[in-house]
Tab-separated table of C-alpha atoms and ligand atoms in Angstrom:
chain	number	residue	atom	x	y	z
A	26	UNK	CA	0.000	0.000	0.000
A	27	UNK	CA	1.254	3.455	-0.870
A	28	UNK	CA	1.668	5.822	2.008
A	29	UNK	CA	0.454	9.216	0.822
A	30	UNK	CA	0.595	11.908	3.518
A	31	UNK	CA	-0.096	14.475	0.801
A	32	UNK	CA	-3.753	13.409	0.885
A	33	UNK	CA	-4.166	15.617	3.974
A	34	UNK	CA	-2.682	18.575	2.112
A	35	UNK	CA	-4.620	18.170	-1.119
A	36	UNK	CA	-7.132	21.030	-0.828
A	37	UNK	CA	-7.888	23.977	1.478
A	38	UNK	CA	-10.720	22.343	3.411
A	39	UNK	CA	-8.673	19.350	4.437
A	40	UNK	CA	-5.598	21.451	5.093
A	41	UNK	CA	-7.587	23.549	7.474
A	42	UNK	CA	-9.028	20.551	9.279
A	43	UNK	CA	-5.586	19.026	9.490
A	44	UNK	CA	-3.976	22.015	11.178
A	45	UNK	CA	-2.640	21.000	14.575
A	46	UNK	CA	-2.538	24.572	15.806
A	47	UNK	CA	-5.072	27.367	15.362
A	48	UNK	CA	-4.465	30.880	16.597
A	49	UNK	CA	-7.316	31.989	18.812
A	50	UNK	CA	-7.503	35.806	18.963
A	51	UNK	CA	-8.518	35.518	22.615
A	52	UNK	CA	-5.006	34.254	23.368
A	53	UNK	CA	-3.221	37.342	22.023
A	54	UNK	CA	-2.133	40.252	24.201
A	55	UNK	CA	-1.147	43.649	22.835
A	56	UNK	CA	1.729	45.556	24.475
A	57	UNK	CA	0.876	49.281	24.627
A	58	UNK	CA	3.258	52.171	25.238
A	59	UNK	CA	1.781	55.178	27.037
A	60	UNK	CA	3.526	58.549	27.032
A	61	UNK	CA	3.024	61.753	29.009
A	62	UNK	CA	3.324	63.833	25.859
A	63	UNK	CA	0.092	65.122	24.408
A	64	UNK	CA	0.626	63.765	20.897
A	65	UNK	CA	1.194	60.180	19.791
A	66	UNK	CA	4.832	59.581	18.808
A	67	UNK	CA	5.801	57.056	16.164
A	68	UNK	CA	8.518	54.603	17.222
A	69	UNK	CA	11.032	54.760	14.457
A	70	UNK	CA	12.432	51.260	14.823
A	71	UNK	CA	8.941	49.713	15.064
A	72	UNK	CA	6.948	51.017	12.105
A	73	UNK	CA	3.255	50.949	12.959
A	74	UNK	CA	3.817	51.050	16.733
A	75	UNK	CA	3.365	54.293	18.647
A	76	UNK	CA	3.803	55.830	22.056
A	77	UNK	CA	0.293	56.910	22.934
A	78	UNK	CA	-1.084	59.664	25.142
A	79	UNK	CA	-3.615	58.407	27.699
A	80	UNK	CA	-6.508	59.742	25.597
A	81	UNK	CA	-5.697	57.178	22.889
A	82	UNK	CA	-6.550	54.351	25.286
A	83	UNK	CA	-10.210	54.782	24.449
A	84	UNK	CA	-9.642	53.825	20.832
A	85	UNK	CA	-7.095	51.130	21.663
A	86	UNK	CA	-9.426	49.443	24.140
A	87	UNK	CA	-12.282	49.645	21.628
A	88	UNK	CA	-10.166	48.058	18.885
A	89	UNK	CA	-8.850	45.434	21.264
A	90	UNK	CA	-12.386	44.476	22.174
A	91	UNK	CA	-13.757	44.348	18.657
A	92	UNK	CA	-10.779	42.295	17.466
A	93	UNK	CA	-11.415	39.782	20.228
A	94	UNK	CA	-7.916	39.797	21.701
A	95	UNK	CA	-7.425	38.776	25.298
A	96	UNK	CA	-5.781	41.797	26.855
A	97	UNK	CA	-3.315	44.652	26.979
A	98	UNK	CA	0.109	44.872	28.603
A	99	UNK	CA	0.805	48.490	29.486
A	100	UNK	CA	4.275	50.037	29.474
A	101	UNK	CA	4.779	53.657	30.459
A	102	UNK	CA	7.237	56.243	29.224
A	103	UNK	CA	7.547	58.750	32.084
A	104	UNK	CA	8.767	62.291	31.503
A	105	UNK	CA	10.814	62.235	34.701
A	106	UNK	CA	13.389	59.573	35.578
A	107	UNK	CA	15.645	59.277	38.595
A	108	UNK	CA	18.009	56.848	40.315
A	109	UNK	CA	15.308	54.916	42.173
A	110	UNK	CA	12.524	55.138	39.599
A	111	UNK	CA	10.150	57.126	41.799
A	112	UNK	CA	7.520	57.484	39.076
A	113	UNK	CA	7.031	53.711	39.272
A	114	UNK	CA	5.656	53.975	42.786
A	115	UNK	CA	3.913	57.354	42.606
A	116	UNK	CA	0.153	56.725	42.344
A	117	UNK	CA	-0.045	59.689	39.961
A	118	UNK	CA	2.762	58.312	37.773
A	119	UNK	CA	1.908	57.789	34.115
A	120	UNK	CA	1.790	53.992	34.373
A	121	UNK	CA	-0.784	54.049	37.132
A	122	UNK	CA	-2.877	56.775	35.546
A	123	UNK	CA	-2.930	54.785	32.322
A	124	UNK	CA	-3.884	51.627	34.209
A	125	UNK	CA	-6.809	53.331	35.935
A	126	UNK	CA	-8.042	54.682	32.619
A	127	UNK	CA	-7.681	51.352	30.831
A	128	UNK	CA	-9.604	49.586	33.591
A	129	UNK	CA	-12.391	52.149	33.367
A	130	UNK	CA	-12.666	51.566	29.633
A	131	UNK	CA	-12.253	47.812	29.466
A	132	UNK	CA	-15.092	45.397	29.895
A	133	UNK	CA	-14.560	42.264	31.890
A	134	UNK	CA	-13.290	40.145	29.038
A	135	UNK	CA	-10.214	42.289	28.360
A	136	UNK	CA	-7.301	41.752	30.760
A	137	UNK	CA	-5.425	44.883	31.792
A	138	UNK	CA	-1.906	43.915	32.757
A	139	UNK	CA	1.093	46.104	33.455
A	140	UNK	CA	4.862	45.806	33.277
A	141	UNK	CA	6.595	45.573	36.633
A	142	UNK	CA	10.185	46.657	36.207
A	143	UNK	CA	12.122	49.838	36.850
A	144	UNK	CA	13.926	50.288	33.545
A	145	UNK	CA	11.534	52.859	32.099
A	146	UNK	CA	11.656	54.824	35.339
A	147	UNK	CA	15.350	54.961	36.239
A	148	UNK	CA	17.725	57.546	34.814
A	149	UNK	CA	20.419	54.878	34.372
A	150	UNK	CA	17.958	52.617	32.549
A	151	UNK	CA	18.570	49.462	34.596
A	152	UNK	CA	15.748	47.219	35.771
A	153	UNK	CA	16.643	47.811	39.415
A	154	UNK	CA	18.386	50.238	41.720
A	155	UNK	CA	22.179	50.428	41.878
A	156	UNK	CA	24.538	49.897	44.813
A	157	UNK	CA	27.480	52.169	45.554
A	158	UNK	CA	29.684	50.313	43.103
A	159	UNK	CA	27.122	50.870	40.338
A	160	UNK	CA	25.936	47.247	40.238
A	161	UNK	CA	22.249	46.337	40.192
A	162	UNK	CA	21.373	45.637	43.826
A	163	UNK	CA	19.107	42.595	43.884
A	164	UNK	CA	17.463	42.925	47.273
A	165	UNK	CA	17.053	46.694	47.194
A	166	UNK	CA	15.439	46.331	43.757
A	167	UNK	CA	13.041	43.698	45.065
A	168	UNK	CA	11.998	46.103	47.843
A	169	UNK	CA	11.231	48.663	45.168
A	170	UNK	CA	9.254	46.069	43.185
A	171	UNK	CA	7.092	45.448	46.248
A	172	UNK	CA	6.158	49.129	46.278
A	173	UNK	CA	5.581	49.195	42.542
A	174	UNK	CA	3.410	46.074	42.756
A	175	UNK	CA	1.249	47.721	45.357
A	176	UNK	CA	0.907	50.933	43.338
A	177	UNK	CA	-0.005	48.899	40.234
A	178	UNK	CA	-2.539	46.795	42.118
A	179	UNK	CA	-4.120	49.894	43.643
A	180	UNK	CA	-4.406	51.408	40.163
A	181	UNK	CA	-6.327	48.329	39.075
A	182	UNK	CA	-3.786	46.207	37.240
A	183	UNK	CA	-5.129	42.671	37.026
A	184	UNK	CA	-1.830	41.013	36.227
A	185	UNK	CA	1.704	42.136	36.935
A	186	UNK	CA	4.309	41.342	34.280
A	187	UNK	CA	7.298	40.823	36.518
A	188	UNK	CA	10.143	41.374	34.089
A	189	UNK	CA	13.124	42.540	36.139
A	190	UNK	CA	14.890	39.169	36.573
A	191	UNK	CA	15.838	39.780	40.220
A	192	UNK	CA	16.139	36.717	42.454
A	193	UNK	CA	13.200	36.249	44.789
A	194	UNK	CA	11.056	38.886	43.099
A	195	UNK	CA	8.003	36.689	42.566
A	196	UNK	CA	7.797	35.510	46.182
A	197	UNK	CA	8.266	39.050	47.488
A	198	UNK	CA	5.603	40.533	45.218
A	199	UNK	CA	3.163	37.731	46.035
A	200	UNK	CA	3.740	38.380	49.727
A	201	UNK	CA	3.189	42.113	49.302
A	202	UNK	CA	-0.028	41.575	47.357
A	203	UNK	CA	-1.402	39.096	49.887
A	204	UNK	CA	-0.516	41.330	52.817
A	205	UNK	CA	-2.558	44.131	51.301
A	206	UNK	CA	-5.512	42.003	50.292
A	207	UNK	CA	-4.835	41.899	46.549
A	208	UNK	CA	-5.312	38.155	46.435
A	209	UNK	CA	-6.758	38.213	42.907
A	210	UNK	CA	-3.968	40.186	41.263
A	211	UNK	CA	-2.074	37.635	39.182
A	212	UNK	CA	1.658	37.365	38.591
A	213	UNK	CA	2.994	36.770	35.105
A	214	UNK	CA	6.633	35.925	35.709
A	215	UNK	CA	9.027	36.663	32.877
A	216	UNK	CA	10.915	33.612	34.074
A	217	UNK	CA	13.178	32.741	31.204
A	218	UNK	CA	14.041	36.213	30.030
A	219	UNK	CA	17.193	36.226	27.974
A	220	UNK	CA	19.671	39.083	27.549
A	221	UNK	CA	18.687	39.528	23.936
A	222	UNK	CA	19.654	41.813	21.071
A	223	UNK	CA	16.061	41.450	19.938
A	224	UNK	CA	14.957	43.961	22.592
A	225	UNK	CA	16.806	46.659	20.634
A	226	UNK	CA	13.750	48.413	19.168
A	227	UNK	CA	11.944	48.300	22.552
A	228	UNK	CA	14.675	50.460	24.040
A	229	UNK	CA	13.755	52.984	21.373
A	230	UNK	CA	10.071	52.510	22.186
A	231	UNK	CA	10.539	53.518	25.830
A	232	UNK	CA	13.297	56.088	25.169
A	233	UNK	CA	15.661	53.908	27.196
A	234	UNK	CA	18.674	55.615	28.721
A	235	UNK	CA	20.567	52.378	29.299
A	236	UNK	CA	24.269	52.288	28.619
A	237	UNK	CA	25.852	48.865	28.934
A	238	UNK	CA	23.735	45.726	29.105
A	239	UNK	CA	21.582	43.558	31.355
A	240	UNK	CA	23.744	40.456	31.363
A	241	UNK	CA	24.203	40.422	35.139
A	242	UNK	CA	20.490	39.664	35.546
A	243	UNK	CA	18.986	38.458	32.266
A	244	UNK	CA	19.859	34.958	31.036
A	245	UNK	CA	22.701	33.989	28.762
A	246	UNK	CA	21.229	33.023	25.345
A	247	UNK	CA	23.388	29.880	25.464
A	248	UNK	CA	21.543	28.470	28.476
A	249	UNK	CA	18.531	26.257	28.160
A	250	UNK	CA	18.827	24.453	31.486
A	251	UNK	CA	19.096	27.730	33.357
A	252	UNK	CA	15.906	28.951	31.688
A	253	UNK	CA	14.069	25.869	32.951
A	254	UNK	CA	15.474	26.383	36.437
A	255	UNK	CA	14.257	29.979	36.492
A	256	UNK	CA	10.783	28.876	35.415
A	257	UNK	CA	10.656	26.211	38.133
A	258	UNK	CA	11.808	28.713	40.766
A	259	UNK	CA	9.084	31.151	39.758
A	260	UNK	CA	6.443	28.426	39.899
A	261	UNK	CA	7.672	27.506	43.381
A	262	UNK	CA	7.555	31.184	44.401
A	263	UNK	CA	3.905	31.438	43.378
A	264	UNK	CA	3.850	32.659	39.774
A	265	UNK	CA	0.422	32.212	38.209
A	266	UNK	CA	1.892	32.129	34.715
A	267	UNK	CA	5.474	31.759	33.510
A	268	UNK	CA	6.855	33.262	30.345
A	269	UNK	CA	9.675	32.695	27.893
A	270	UNK	CA	11.102	35.727	26.134
A	271	UNK	CA	12.012	36.396	23.340
A	272	UNK	CA	9.911	33.786	21.575
A	273	UNK	CA	11.221	32.836	18.184
A	274	UNK	CA	14.897	32.293	19.019
A	275	UNK	CA	13.929	30.409	22.194
A	276	UNK	CA	11.300	27.965	20.988
A	277	UNK	CA	13.274	25.052	22.433
A	278	UNK	CA	13.145	26.616	25.894
A	279	UNK	CA	9.459	27.365	25.427
A	280	UNK	CA	8.828	23.772	24.414
A	281	UNK	CA	10.634	22.414	27.451
A	282	UNK	CA	8.947	24.767	29.911
A	283	UNK	CA	5.552	23.963	28.389
A	284	UNK	CA	6.228	20.279	28.931
A	285	UNK	CA	6.951	20.408	32.636
A	286	UNK	CA	5.114	23.494	33.853
A	287	UNK	CA	2.060	23.013	36.013
A	288	UNK	CA	1.038	26.647	35.394
A	289	UNK	CA	0.210	28.226	32.006
A	290	UNK	CA	3.156	29.163	29.791
A	291	UNK	CA	3.098	32.325	27.747
A	292	UNK	CA	5.605	33.812	25.319
A	293	UNK	CA	6.579	37.320	24.253
A	294	UNK	CA	7.198	37.973	20.585
A	295	UNK	CA	9.520	40.899	21.222
A	296	UNK	CA	10.232	44.149	19.448
A	297	UNK	CA	13.128	42.822	17.354
A	298	UNK	CA	10.987	39.953	16.099
A	299	UNK	CA	8.459	42.560	15.017
A	300	UNK	CA	10.937	44.926	13.411
A	301	UNK	CA	12.763	42.236	11.436
A	302	UNK	CA	9.614	41.067	9.719
A	303	UNK	CA	8.374	44.632	9.188
A	304	UNK	CA	11.694	45.679	7.651
A	305	UNK	CA	11.923	42.665	5.374
A	306	UNK	CA	8.294	43.114	4.315
A	307	UNK	CA	8.810	46.830	3.663
A	308	UNK	CA	11.682	45.903	1.365
A	309	UNK	CA	9.452	43.467	-0.468
A	310	UNK	CA	11.610	40.526	0.621
A	311	UNK	CA	8.957	38.653	2.539
A	312	UNK	CA	5.169	38.448	2.505
A	313	UNK	CA	4.132	40.365	5.592
A	314	UNK	CA	0.856	38.714	6.511
A	315	UNK	CA	1.961	35.145	6.000
A	316	UNK	CA	5.287	35.761	7.751
A	317	UNK	CA	3.530	37.238	10.780
A	318	UNK	CA	1.039	34.377	10.986
A	319	UNK	CA	3.776	31.784	10.495
A	320	UNK	CA	5.899	33.326	13.253
A	321	UNK	CA	2.917	33.373	15.614
A	322	UNK	CA	1.902	29.831	14.707
A	323	UNK	CA	5.400	28.566	15.490
A	324	UNK	CA	5.200	30.078	18.978
A	325	UNK	CA	1.880	28.376	19.698
A	326	UNK	CA	3.132	25.128	18.187
A	327	UNK	CA	6.097	25.205	20.567
A	328	UNK	CA	3.663	25.291	23.475
A	329	UNK	CA	2.666	28.872	24.275
A	330	UNK	CA	-0.874	29.247	25.534
A	331	UNK	CA	-0.871	33.021	25.103
A	332	UNK	CA	1.410	35.272	23.055
A	333	UNK	CA	2.221	38.936	23.626
A	334	UNK	CA	2.598	40.462	20.192
A	335	UNK	CA	2.722	43.919	18.651
A	336	UNK	CA	0.619	42.451	15.846
A	337	UNK	CA	-2.069	41.196	18.241
A	338	UNK	CA	-4.967	43.265	16.892
A	339	UNK	CA	-3.993	42.953	13.254
A	340	UNK	CA	-3.418	39.208	13.511
A	341	UNK	CA	-6.739	38.787	15.303
A	342	UNK	CA	-8.464	40.672	12.501
A	343	UNK	CA	-6.869	38.454	9.849
A	344	UNK	CA	-7.931	35.339	11.721
A	345	UNK	CA	-11.496	36.630	12.006
A	346	UNK	CA	-11.450	37.259	8.245
A	347	UNK	CA	-10.192	33.774	7.501
A	348	UNK	CA	-12.819	32.225	9.724
A	349	UNK	CA	-15.679	34.018	8.028
B	25	PBG	C1	11.514	45.449	30.850
B	25	PBG	C2	11.077	44.896	29.549
B	25	PBG	C3	11.790	44.882	28.352
B	25	PBG	C4	10.948	44.296	27.399
B	25	PBG	C5	9.763	43.992	28.045
B	25	PBG	N1	9.870	44.345	29.375
B	25	PBG	C6	13.099	45.470	28.024
B	25	PBG	C7	14.367	44.851	28.433
B	25	PBG	O1	14.423	43.905	29.228
B	25	PBG	O2	15.380	45.356	27.979
B	25	PBG	C8	11.301	44.046	25.967
B	25	PBG	C9	10.128	43.865	25.071
B	25	PBG	C10	10.450	43.933	23.635
B	25	PBG	O3	11.615	43.982	23.207
B	25	PBG	O4	9.481	43.938	22.863
B	25	PBG	N2	10.687	46.537	31.244
């Protein structure tokens, strides 16, 4: 008997039925950058992505809801930065004002989550506070994260994207939230967060002031085992969800974490992944829509349950179109 696997690829209807992975718009989350300036600012290295004034949230939330995506992840670009990132803990800081507004606008089926890290708020651009020698001080940074977690929870954030890569941060934030009665505020731990060149355009997106790098806290791209260890530690510390980041160059890590994790596993398709496809498409070297959908599909295939993507709304719209 001939074995003919091509039978399942012979025409569109059977190809569709034979797909092992379908992208569900409800599992996409859109990262949003909010600025204190009054006008939206284009982000040069991420064509199509903008820093938005708070007023734009109305339209963004409306589009998010009609596209059927699952939520927003808010990042703030404060006008004032200092050594300890005071705008991160000030209830009137831009992040918390944006969170309050987004929660007012969003109906119950749109998750409003917020980044929990100091890098947008410090004048040196690091994810934590520095010791006298200029190194990132783990425990002092975690203290600051506790305060930021509380400010974010009070503003109405429903999920904290803990992205600073300090040891013990998840346990400390969980403790702080419980102590203050925020038992339902979830923790999304950026567990396996690699020190990646693919965050390059993001630094542009938040007007990062960083000189140097984050290799003393983010993971070495060479290390798979260490990524799994970080994910396990975060699960043990009480993370509700663990994440692998970036996505596309770390699909092996994502796969492995998805296999052992007892909590949901999400992935972040980062700025560089966005910009590479946009640039190649703009040059006519790649088909934009199919490249975006293929990249997203590969992340789900590797085991992500939810993906943070700058294409979230557009991809959701394409999927709705295809399903009609
Ligand atoms: C930290 C944070 C970063 C990203 C998400 N959260 C920047 C970094 O670690 O340098 C990168 C996201 C992206 O590149 O799209 N606040």
